[in-house]
């Protein structure tokens, strides 16, 4: 697996109340990922980028909602998220990551 692909797997971290609650309770972090990424790709990317030990990865596909703009129908884009569980003594500090 090339380093270029590992840089492209993770699109960004998800910052929400639910993500914060899960992070505090289960030592998990949520990332938006590209649609073609697998669990192994996400694990390798997180370990490479953040220098941590990943114990597990769960992936969720969220379908975009159907919306209307006046009389014109539309659709929000689909989202693929990865819930990354770290080892017990690991944590990611986003302020230090370059």
PDB file of C-alpha atoms in Angstrom:
ATOM      1  CA  UNK A   1       0.000   0.000   0.000  1.00  0.00           C
ATOM      2  CA  UNK A   2       1.517   3.334  -1.030  1.00  0.00           C
ATOM      3  CA  UNK A   3       1.851   6.365   1.198  1.00  0.00           C
ATOM      4  CA  UNK A   4      -0.064   8.489  -1.322  1.00  0.00           C
ATOM      5  CA  UNK A   5      -3.117   6.264  -0.921  1.00  0.00           C
ATOM      6  CA  UNK A   6      -2.827   6.322   2.886  1.00  0.00           C
ATOM      7  CA  UNK A   7      -2.918  10.123   2.837  1.00  0.00           C
ATOM      8  CA  UNK A   8      -6.090  10.050   0.707  1.00  0.00           C
ATOM      9  CA  UNK A   9      -8.055   7.442   2.707  1.00  0.00           C
ATOM     10  CA  UNK A  10      -9.083   9.764   5.549  1.00  0.00           C
ATOM     11  CA  UNK A  11     -11.024  12.846   4.444  1.00  0.00           C
ATOM     12  CA  UNK A  12     -11.357  14.348   7.935  1.00  0.00           C
ATOM     13  CA  UNK A  13     -12.450  13.792  11.487  1.00  0.00           C
ATOM     14  CA  UNK A  14     -16.073  14.034  12.544  1.00  0.00           C
ATOM     15  CA  UNK A  15     -16.646  16.592  15.297  1.00  0.00           C
ATOM     16  CA  UNK A  16     -20.052  16.300  16.945  1.00  0.00           C
ATOM     17  CA  UNK A  17     -21.624  15.653  20.334  1.00  0.00           C
ATOM     18  CA  UNK A  18     -22.012  11.971  19.518  1.00  0.00           C
ATOM     19  CA  UNK A  19     -18.378  11.679  18.394  1.00  0.00           C
ATOM     20  CA  UNK A  20     -17.174  13.329  21.607  1.00  0.00           C
ATOM     21  CA  UNK A  21     -19.350  11.082  23.779  1.00  0.00           C
ATOM     22  CA  UNK A  22     -18.139   7.938  21.990  1.00  0.00           C
ATOM     23  CA  UNK A  23     -14.538   9.102  22.218  1.00  0.00           C
ATOM     24  CA  UNK A  24     -14.741   9.661  25.957  1.00  0.00           C
ATOM     25  CA  UNK A  25     -16.597   6.453  26.738  1.00  0.00           C
ATOM     26  CA  UNK A  26     -15.034   3.892  24.352  1.00  0.00           C
ATOM     27  CA  UNK A  27     -11.710   5.479  23.259  1.00  0.00           C
ATOM     28  CA  UNK A  28     -12.965   5.646  19.660  1.00  0.00           C
ATOM     29  CA  UNK A  29     -12.530   8.310  17.003  1.00  0.00           C
ATOM     30  CA  UNK A  30     -14.765   8.902  13.985  1.00  0.00           C
ATOM     31  CA  UNK A  31     -13.365   9.767  10.555  1.00  0.00           C
ATOM     32  CA  UNK A  32     -14.949  10.465   7.167  1.00  0.00           C
ATOM     33  CA  UNK A  33     -13.310   8.185   4.608  1.00  0.00           C
ATOM     34  CA  UNK A  34     -13.333   7.644   0.860  1.00  0.00           C
ATOM     35  CA  UNK A  35     -15.992   5.204  -0.429  1.00  0.00           C
ATOM     36  CA  UNK A  36     -13.505   2.598  -1.695  1.00  0.00           C
ATOM     37  CA  UNK A  37     -11.542   2.288   1.573  1.00  0.00           C
ATOM     38  CA  UNK A  38     -11.582  -1.009   3.493  1.00  0.00           C
ATOM     39  CA  UNK A  39     -11.069  -1.648   7.203  1.00  0.00           C
ATOM     40  CA  UNK A  40      -7.439  -2.619   6.584  1.00  0.00           C
ATOM     41  CA  UNK A  41      -6.857   0.611   4.622  1.00  0.00           C
ATOM     42  CA  UNK A  42      -8.327   2.744   7.410  1.00  0.00           C
ATOM     43  CA  UNK A  43      -6.314   0.935  10.081  1.00  0.00           C
ATOM     44  CA  UNK A  44      -3.068   1.374   8.143  1.00  0.00           C
ATOM     45  CA  UNK A  45      -3.819   5.055   7.446  1.00  0.00           C
ATOM     46  CA  UNK A  46      -4.598   5.913  11.087  1.00  0.00           C
ATOM     47  CA  UNK A  47      -1.532   4.070  12.363  1.00  0.00           C
ATOM     48  CA  UNK A  48       0.655   5.780   9.738  1.00  0.00           C
ATOM     49  CA  UNK A  49      -0.710   9.323  10.151  1.00  0.00           C
ATOM     50  CA  UNK A  50      -1.190   9.496  13.919  1.00  0.00           C
ATOM     51  CA  UNK A  51       1.459   6.993  15.136  1.00  0.00           C
ATOM     52  CA  UNK A  52      -0.995   5.053  17.334  1.00  0.00           C
ATOM     53  CA  UNK A  53      -2.004   1.393  17.725  1.00  0.00           C
ATOM     54  CA  UNK A  54      -5.476   0.594  16.367  1.00  0.00           C
ATOM     55  CA  UNK A  55      -7.354  -2.307  17.941  1.00  0.00           C
ATOM     56  CA  UNK A  56     -10.456  -2.272  15.730  1.00  0.00           C
ATOM     57  CA  UNK A  57     -12.307  -0.518  12.914  1.00  0.00           C
ATOM     58  CA  UNK A  58     -16.018  -0.388  12.141  1.00  0.00           C
ATOM     59  CA  UNK A  59     -17.318   1.177   8.924  1.00  0.00           C
ATOM     60  CA  UNK A  60     -20.761   2.723   8.411  1.00  0.00           C
ATOM     61  CA  UNK A  61     -22.373   3.755   5.102  1.00  0.00           C
ATOM     62  CA  UNK A  62     -24.934   6.544   5.512  1.00  0.00           C
ATOM     63  CA  UNK A  63     -27.264   7.206   2.603  1.00  0.00           C
ATOM     64  CA  UNK A  64     -27.993  10.848   1.764  1.00  0.00           C
ATOM     65  CA  UNK A  65     -31.444  12.201   2.510  1.00  0.00           C
ATOM     66  CA  UNK A  66     -33.922  13.170  -0.185  1.00  0.00           C
ATOM     67  CA  UNK A  67     -34.560  16.923   0.045  1.00  0.00           C
ATOM     68  CA  UNK A  68     -36.467  19.545  -1.898  1.00  0.00           C
ATOM     69  CA  UNK A  69     -35.440  23.043  -2.850  1.00  0.00           C
ATOM     70  CA  UNK A  70     -38.730  24.696  -3.677  1.00  0.00           C
ATOM     71  CA  UNK A  71     -40.303  22.513  -6.333  1.00  0.00           C
ATOM     72  CA  UNK A  72     -37.043  20.847  -7.366  1.00  0.00           C
ATOM     73  CA  UNK A  73     -36.099  17.521  -5.800  1.00  0.00           C
ATOM     74  CA  UNK A  74     -32.547  16.960  -4.639  1.00  0.00           C
ATOM     75  CA  UNK A  75     -30.401  14.593  -2.627  1.00  0.00           C
ATOM     76  CA  UNK A  76     -27.660  15.031  -0.080  1.00  0.00           C
ATOM     77  CA  UNK A  77     -24.467  13.114  -0.763  1.00  0.00           C
ATOM     78  CA  UNK A  78     -23.769   9.704   0.765  1.00  0.00           C
ATOM     79  CA  UNK A  79     -21.221   9.527   3.603  1.00  0.00           C
ATOM     80  CA  UNK A  80     -18.899   6.710   4.669  1.00  0.00           C
ATOM     81  CA  UNK A  81     -17.571   6.859   8.223  1.00  0.00           C
ATOM     82  CA  UNK A  82     -15.031   4.792  10.118  1.00  0.00           C
ATOM     83  CA  UNK A  83     -15.231   4.257  13.875  1.00  0.00           C
ATOM     84  CA  UNK A  84     -11.632   3.601  14.941  1.00  0.00           C
ATOM     85  CA  UNK A  85     -11.015   2.003  18.347  1.00  0.00           C
ATOM     86  CA  UNK A  86      -7.554   2.570  19.781  1.00  0.00           C
ATOM     87  CA  UNK A  87      -5.587   0.446  22.231  1.00  0.00           C
ATOM     88  CA  UNK A  88      -6.080   1.206  25.929  1.00  0.00           C
ATOM     89  CA  UNK A  89      -3.041   3.438  26.405  1.00  0.00           C
ATOM     90  CA  UNK A  90      -3.353   5.308  23.064  1.00  0.00           C
ATOM     91  CA  UNK A  91      -4.983   8.617  22.177  1.00  0.00           C
ATOM     92  CA  UNK A  92      -4.977  11.062  19.285  1.00  0.00           C
ATOM     93  CA  UNK A  93      -4.258  14.724  20.001  1.00  0.00           C
ATOM     94  CA  UNK A  94      -5.395  16.638  16.923  1.00  0.00           C
ATOM     95  CA  UNK A  95      -3.611  19.821  18.072  1.00  0.00           C
ATOM     96  CA  UNK A  96      -0.190  18.150  17.691  1.00  0.00           C
ATOM     97  CA  UNK A  97      -0.800  16.462  14.321  1.00  0.00           C
ATOM     98  CA  UNK A  98       0.899  18.180  11.386  1.00  0.00           C
TER      99      UNK A  98
END
